[in-house]
Coordinates of C-alpha atoms and ligand atoms in Angstrom, one line a residue:
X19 CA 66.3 30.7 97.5
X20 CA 63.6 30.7 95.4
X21 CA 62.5 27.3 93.3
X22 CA 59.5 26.6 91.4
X23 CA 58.0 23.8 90.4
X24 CA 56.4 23.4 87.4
X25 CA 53.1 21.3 87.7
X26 CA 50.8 20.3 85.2
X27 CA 47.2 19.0 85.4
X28 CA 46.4 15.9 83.2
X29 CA 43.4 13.9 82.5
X30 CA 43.9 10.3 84.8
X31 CA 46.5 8.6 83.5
X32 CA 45.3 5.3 84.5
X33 CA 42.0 5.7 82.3
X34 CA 41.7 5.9 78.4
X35 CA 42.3 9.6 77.3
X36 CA 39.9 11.1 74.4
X37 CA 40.2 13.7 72.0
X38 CA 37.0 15.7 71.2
X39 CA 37.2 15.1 67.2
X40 CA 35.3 18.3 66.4
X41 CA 37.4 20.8 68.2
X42 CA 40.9 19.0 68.3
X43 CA 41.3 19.9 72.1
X44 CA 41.9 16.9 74.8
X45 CA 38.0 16.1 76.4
X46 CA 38.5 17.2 79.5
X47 CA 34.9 15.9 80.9
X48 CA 35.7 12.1 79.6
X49 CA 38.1 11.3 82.7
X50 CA 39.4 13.1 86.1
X51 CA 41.3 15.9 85.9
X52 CA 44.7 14.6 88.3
X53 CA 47.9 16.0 89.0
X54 CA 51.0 14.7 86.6
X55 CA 52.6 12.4 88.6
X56 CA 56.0 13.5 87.2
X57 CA 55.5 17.0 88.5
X58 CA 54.4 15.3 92.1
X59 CA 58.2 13.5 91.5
X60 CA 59.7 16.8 90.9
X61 CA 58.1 18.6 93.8
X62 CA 59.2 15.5 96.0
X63 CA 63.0 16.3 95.2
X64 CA 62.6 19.9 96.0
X65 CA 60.5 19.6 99.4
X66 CA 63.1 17.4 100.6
X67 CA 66.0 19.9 100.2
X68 CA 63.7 22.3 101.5
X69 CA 63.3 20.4 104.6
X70 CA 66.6 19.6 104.9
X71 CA 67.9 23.6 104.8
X72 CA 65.6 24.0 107.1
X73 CA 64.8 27.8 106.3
X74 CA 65.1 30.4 103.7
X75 CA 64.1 28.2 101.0
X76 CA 60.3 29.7 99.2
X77 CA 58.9 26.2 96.9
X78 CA 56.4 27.7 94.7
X79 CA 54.0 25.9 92.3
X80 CA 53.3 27.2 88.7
X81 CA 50.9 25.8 86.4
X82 CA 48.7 26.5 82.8
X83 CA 46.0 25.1 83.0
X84 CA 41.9 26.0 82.8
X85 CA 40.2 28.2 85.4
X86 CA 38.4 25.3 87.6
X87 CA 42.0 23.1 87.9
X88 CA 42.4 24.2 91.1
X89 CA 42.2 20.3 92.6
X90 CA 45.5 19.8 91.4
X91 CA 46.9 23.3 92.9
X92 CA 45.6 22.7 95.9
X93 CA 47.2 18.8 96.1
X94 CA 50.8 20.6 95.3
X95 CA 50.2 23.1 98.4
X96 CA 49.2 20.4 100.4
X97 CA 52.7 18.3 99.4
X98 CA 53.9 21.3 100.9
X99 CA 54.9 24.0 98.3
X100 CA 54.3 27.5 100.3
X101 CA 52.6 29.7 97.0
X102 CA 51.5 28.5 93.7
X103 CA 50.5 30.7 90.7
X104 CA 48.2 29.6 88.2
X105 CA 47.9 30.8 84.4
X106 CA 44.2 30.5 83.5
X107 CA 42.6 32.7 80.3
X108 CA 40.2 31.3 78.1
X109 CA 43.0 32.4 75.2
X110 CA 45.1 29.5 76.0
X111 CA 42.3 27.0 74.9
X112 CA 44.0 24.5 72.6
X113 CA 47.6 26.5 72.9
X114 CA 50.5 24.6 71.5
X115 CA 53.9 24.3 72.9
X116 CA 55.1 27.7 71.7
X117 CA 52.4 29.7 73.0
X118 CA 52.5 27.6 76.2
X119 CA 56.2 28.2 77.0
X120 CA 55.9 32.1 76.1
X121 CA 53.5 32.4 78.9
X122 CA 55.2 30.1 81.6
X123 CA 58.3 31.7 80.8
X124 CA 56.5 35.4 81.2
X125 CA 55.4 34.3 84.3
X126 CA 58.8 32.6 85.1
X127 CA 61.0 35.9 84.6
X128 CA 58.5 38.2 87.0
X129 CA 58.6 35.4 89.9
X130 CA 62.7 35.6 88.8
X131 CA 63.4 31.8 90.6
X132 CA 66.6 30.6 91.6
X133 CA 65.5 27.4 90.4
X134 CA 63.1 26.0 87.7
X135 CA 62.2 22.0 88.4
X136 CA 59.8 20.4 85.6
X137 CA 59.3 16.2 85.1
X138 CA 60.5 15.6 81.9
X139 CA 57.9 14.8 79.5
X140 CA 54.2 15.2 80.5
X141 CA 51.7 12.4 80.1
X142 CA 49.6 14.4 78.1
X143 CA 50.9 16.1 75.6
X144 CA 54.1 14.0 76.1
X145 CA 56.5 16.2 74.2
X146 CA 59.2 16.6 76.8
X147 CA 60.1 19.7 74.5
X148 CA 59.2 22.6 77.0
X149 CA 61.6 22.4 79.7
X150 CA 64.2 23.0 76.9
X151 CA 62.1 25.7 75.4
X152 CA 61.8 27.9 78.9
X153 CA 65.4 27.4 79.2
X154 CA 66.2 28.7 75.6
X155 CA 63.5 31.6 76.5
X156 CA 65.0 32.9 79.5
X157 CA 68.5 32.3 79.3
X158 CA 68.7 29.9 81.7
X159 CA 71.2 26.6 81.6
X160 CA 69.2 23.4 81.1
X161 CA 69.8 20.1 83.2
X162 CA 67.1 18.1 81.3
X163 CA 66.3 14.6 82.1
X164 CA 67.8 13.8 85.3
X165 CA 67.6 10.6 87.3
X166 CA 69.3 11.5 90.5
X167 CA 69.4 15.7 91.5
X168 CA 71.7 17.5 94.4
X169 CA 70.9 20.8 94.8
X170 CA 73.0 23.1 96.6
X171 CA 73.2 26.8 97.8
X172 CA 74.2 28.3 94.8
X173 CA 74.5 25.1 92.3
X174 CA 72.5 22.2 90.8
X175 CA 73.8 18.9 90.0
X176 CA 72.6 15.5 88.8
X177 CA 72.8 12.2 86.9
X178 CA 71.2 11.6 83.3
X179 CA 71.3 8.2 81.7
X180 CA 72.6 7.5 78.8
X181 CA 72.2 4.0 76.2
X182 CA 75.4 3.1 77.7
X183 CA 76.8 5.9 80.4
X184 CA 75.2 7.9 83.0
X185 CA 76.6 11.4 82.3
X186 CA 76.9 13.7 85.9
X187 CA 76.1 17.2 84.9
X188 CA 76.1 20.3 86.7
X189 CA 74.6 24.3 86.6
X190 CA 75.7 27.6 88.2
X191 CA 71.9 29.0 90.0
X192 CA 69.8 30.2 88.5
X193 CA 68.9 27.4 86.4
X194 CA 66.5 24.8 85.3
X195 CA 66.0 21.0 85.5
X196 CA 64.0 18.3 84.3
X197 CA 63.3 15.2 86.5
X198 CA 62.1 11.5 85.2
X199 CA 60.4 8.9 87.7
X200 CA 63.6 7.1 88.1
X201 CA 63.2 10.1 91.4
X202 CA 61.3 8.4 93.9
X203 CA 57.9 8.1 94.4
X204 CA 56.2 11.5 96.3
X205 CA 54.7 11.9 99.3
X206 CA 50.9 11.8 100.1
X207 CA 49.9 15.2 101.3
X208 CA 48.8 14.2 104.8
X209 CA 45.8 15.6 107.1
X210 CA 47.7 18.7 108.1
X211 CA 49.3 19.3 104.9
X212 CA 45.9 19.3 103.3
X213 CA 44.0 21.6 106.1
X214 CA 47.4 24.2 105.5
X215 CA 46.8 24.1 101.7
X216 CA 43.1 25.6 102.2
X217 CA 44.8 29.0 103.5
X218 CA 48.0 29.0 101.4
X219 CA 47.8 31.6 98.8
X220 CA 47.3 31.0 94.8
X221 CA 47.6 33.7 92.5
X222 CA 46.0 34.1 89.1
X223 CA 47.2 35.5 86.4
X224 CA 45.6 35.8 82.8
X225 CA 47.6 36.2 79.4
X226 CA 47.1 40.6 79.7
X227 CA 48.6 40.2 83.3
X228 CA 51.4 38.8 81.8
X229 CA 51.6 40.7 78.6
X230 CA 51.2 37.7 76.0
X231 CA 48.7 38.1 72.8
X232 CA 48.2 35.0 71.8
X233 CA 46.6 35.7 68.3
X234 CA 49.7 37.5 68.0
X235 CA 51.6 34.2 65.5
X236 CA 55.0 36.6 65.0
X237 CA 56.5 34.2 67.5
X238 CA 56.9 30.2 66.2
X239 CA 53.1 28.5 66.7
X240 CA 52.0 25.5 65.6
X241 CA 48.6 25.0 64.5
X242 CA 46.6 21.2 64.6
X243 CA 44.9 21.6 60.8
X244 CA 42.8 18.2 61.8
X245 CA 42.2 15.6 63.9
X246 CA 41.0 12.0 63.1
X247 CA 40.1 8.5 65.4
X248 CA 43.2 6.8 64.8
X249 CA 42.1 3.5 62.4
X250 CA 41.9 0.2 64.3
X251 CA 44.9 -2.1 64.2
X252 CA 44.7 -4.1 61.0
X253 CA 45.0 -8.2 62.1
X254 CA 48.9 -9.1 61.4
X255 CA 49.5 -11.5 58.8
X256 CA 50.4 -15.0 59.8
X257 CA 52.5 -17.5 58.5
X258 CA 51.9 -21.6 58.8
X259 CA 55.3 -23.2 58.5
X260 CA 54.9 -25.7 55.8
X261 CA 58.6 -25.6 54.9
X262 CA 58.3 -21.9 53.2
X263 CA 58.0 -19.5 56.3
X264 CA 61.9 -18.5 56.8
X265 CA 61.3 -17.3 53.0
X266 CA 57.9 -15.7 53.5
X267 CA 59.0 -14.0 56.8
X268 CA 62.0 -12.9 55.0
X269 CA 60.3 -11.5 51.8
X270 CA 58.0 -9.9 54.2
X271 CA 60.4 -7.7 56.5
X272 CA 62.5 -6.8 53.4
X273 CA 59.0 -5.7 51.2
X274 CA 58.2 -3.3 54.5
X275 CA 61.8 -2.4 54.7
X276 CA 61.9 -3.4 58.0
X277 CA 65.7 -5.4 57.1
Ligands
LIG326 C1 44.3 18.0 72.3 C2 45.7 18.6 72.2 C3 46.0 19.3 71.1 C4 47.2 19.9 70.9 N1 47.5 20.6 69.8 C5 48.8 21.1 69.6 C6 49.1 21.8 68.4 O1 48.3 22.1 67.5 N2 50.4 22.2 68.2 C7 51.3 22.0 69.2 O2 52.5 22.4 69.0 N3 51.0 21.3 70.3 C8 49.8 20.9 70.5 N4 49.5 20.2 71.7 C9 50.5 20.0 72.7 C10 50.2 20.9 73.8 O3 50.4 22.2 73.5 C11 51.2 20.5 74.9 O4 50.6 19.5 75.6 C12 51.6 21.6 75.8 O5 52.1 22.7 75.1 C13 52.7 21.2 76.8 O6 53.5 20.4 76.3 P1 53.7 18.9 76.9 O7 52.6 18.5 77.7 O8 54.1 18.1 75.7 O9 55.0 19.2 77.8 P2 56.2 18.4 78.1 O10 57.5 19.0 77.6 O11 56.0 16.9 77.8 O12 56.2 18.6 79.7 C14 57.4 18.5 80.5 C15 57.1 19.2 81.8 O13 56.8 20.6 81.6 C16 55.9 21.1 82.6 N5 54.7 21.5 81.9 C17 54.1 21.2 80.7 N6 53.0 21.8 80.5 C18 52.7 22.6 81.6 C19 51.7 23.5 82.0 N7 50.6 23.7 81.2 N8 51.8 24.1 83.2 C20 52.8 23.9 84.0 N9 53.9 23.0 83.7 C21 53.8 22.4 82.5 C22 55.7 19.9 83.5 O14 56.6 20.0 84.6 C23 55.9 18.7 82.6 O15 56.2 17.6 83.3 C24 48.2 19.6 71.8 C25 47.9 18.9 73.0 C26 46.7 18.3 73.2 C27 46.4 17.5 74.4

C-alpha cells in the first residue's frame, strides 16, 4: 500500500508571522522555517499503521514548498516516512490555493497513492480548503477533518466531531483524509531515525516536470490585488455604571447590530 503524507513547511508558529507589504508574499527570513505540526500529527497516524502491518506498506512525504525547505523534508524522513517528493519552482512564488492544489494533485496522480493523509487546516495559510480541493481534482472520496482514523487494508475509517455528534465515516481505498490535533502528539525523530533520513531519497520535481503553466489562469486562480498592516485595535468604549449602563450597553450592541 502506498500512503502519502502531505507536509507543509510553515514559518514558526510559536513566533509572530510577517507579511512583506511590498510583494504580498509571507517573509520567510522574519522567523524559522518549521514543519506544520499538523502534518507531523498526520504522519504520526500513518507511521503507526505502518509499524503495526509490519511490511508492504511505502509512507511517502510530499510537499510545495521553496527550493532550500529541505529542513522540514528531512525531519519527516527522519519520523520515518521511506521517500518524500518535493515541488520547488520559482513559478509557485506567491501561488494561491488553486494553483497550489493543481500541482500537488499532478504530482498526486503520477505517485497514484492508495492513501492521501493531510492535517486539516495549515497554520499558515489556514484555509483548510485544499484537502477538499485534491479530492475534488482527482476523484478521490474525502474523509476531511477527522479526530480519530483506522486504516485498514483496503478501507479508511474515522470519527469527525460535530457541534453536538461525532459522525463515524468511512472510504473504499484509494482515498483521502484530513486529520486535526485532537490525533496525538508525534514522535521525535530519534538519533537513528535522523542518521537514516541523511540517505533516504527526495525527489524534486518543478512545475514542467509535472506539466503545470502556472501563468496559464484558464483554471480558477485567485489573485491578492493588495496588502495592508492591519490597523491597531481601536480602545473599546467603556461604560461607568451611574444608573444608565444597562441602557447604554443595550443601545450600544443593537447600533452595531450585534442583538
Ligand atoms: C502571503 C500569502 C499570500 C497568499 N495569497 C493568496 C492569494 O492571493 N490567493 C489565494 O487564493 N491564496 C493565497 N494565499 C494562500 C496560499 O495559497 C495557501 O496558503 C496555500 O495555497 C495552501 O493553502 P493553506 O495553507 O490554506 O492549506 P490548508 O487547506 O489550510 O492546508 C491543509 C493541509 O493541506 C496540506 N498542504 C497545504 N499546503 C501544502 C503544501 N504547500 N505542500 C504540501 N501540503 C500542503 C497540509 O497537509 C495541510 O495541513 C496566500 C498565502 C500567503 C501566506
Amino acid at each position: 500500500m502506498k500512503i502519502v503524507v502531505l507536509l507543509k513547511e510553515v514559518p514558526d508558529t510559536y513566533v509572530d508571522r510577517k507579511l512583506n507589504l511590498e510583494t504580498g508574499l509571507a517573509d520567510r527570513a522574519a522567523s524559522d522555517p518549521v514543519l506544520d505540526e499538523i502534518g507531523e500529527r498526520a504522519l504520526e497516524v500513518v507511521l503507526k499503521y505502518a509499524e503495526s502491518v509490519g511490511e508492504g506498506v511505502e509512507v511517502s512525504a510530499l510537499t510545495m514548498s521553496p527550493a532550500g525547505a529541505t529542513a522540514s523534508i528531512r525531519k519527516g524522513l527522519a519520523m520515518g516516512a521511506s521517500s518524500a517528493i518535493h515541488i520547488a519552482d520559482d513559478g509557485l512564488s506567491g501561488a494561491d490555493l488553486g494553483l497550489t492544489a493543481e500541482v500537488l494533485a499532478a504530482a498526486l496522480r503520477e505517485i497514484g497513492a492508495d492513501l492521501i493523509v493531510a492535517g486539516q487546516q495549515s497554520t499558515d495559510g489556514a484555509t483548510g480548503m485544499l484537502p477538499a480541493m485534491l479530492a475534488e481534482l482527482l476523484g478521490l472520496p474525502a474523509l476531511t477533518s477527522l479526530s480519530e482514523v483506522t486504516i485498514a487494508a483496503d478501507s479508511v475509517s474515522g470519527t469527525r466531531v460535530a457541534d453536538d455528534a461525532l459522525m463515524q465515516v468511512s472510504a473504499p481505498l484509494p482515498a483521502l483524509i484530513s486529520v486535526t490535533d485532537a490525533l496525538p502528539e508525534a514522535r521525535f525523530p530519534n538519533f537513528k531515525g535522523i542518521m537514516a533520513a541523511k540517505k533516504k531519497p527526495i525527489e524534486v520535481k518543478t512545475l514542467a516536470d509535472l506539466g503545470v503553466d502556472p501563468t496559464d489562469l484558464t483554471p480558477s486562480r485567485t489573485i491578492m490585488t493588495a496588502v495592508s498592516e492591519r490597523p491597531p485595535r481601536t480602545a473599546g468604549t467603556k461604560l461607568t455604571d451611574d444608573g444608565t449602563a444597562a441602557e447604554k450597553l443595550a443601545a450600544y450592541l443593537a447600533e452595531n447590530r450585534l442583538v
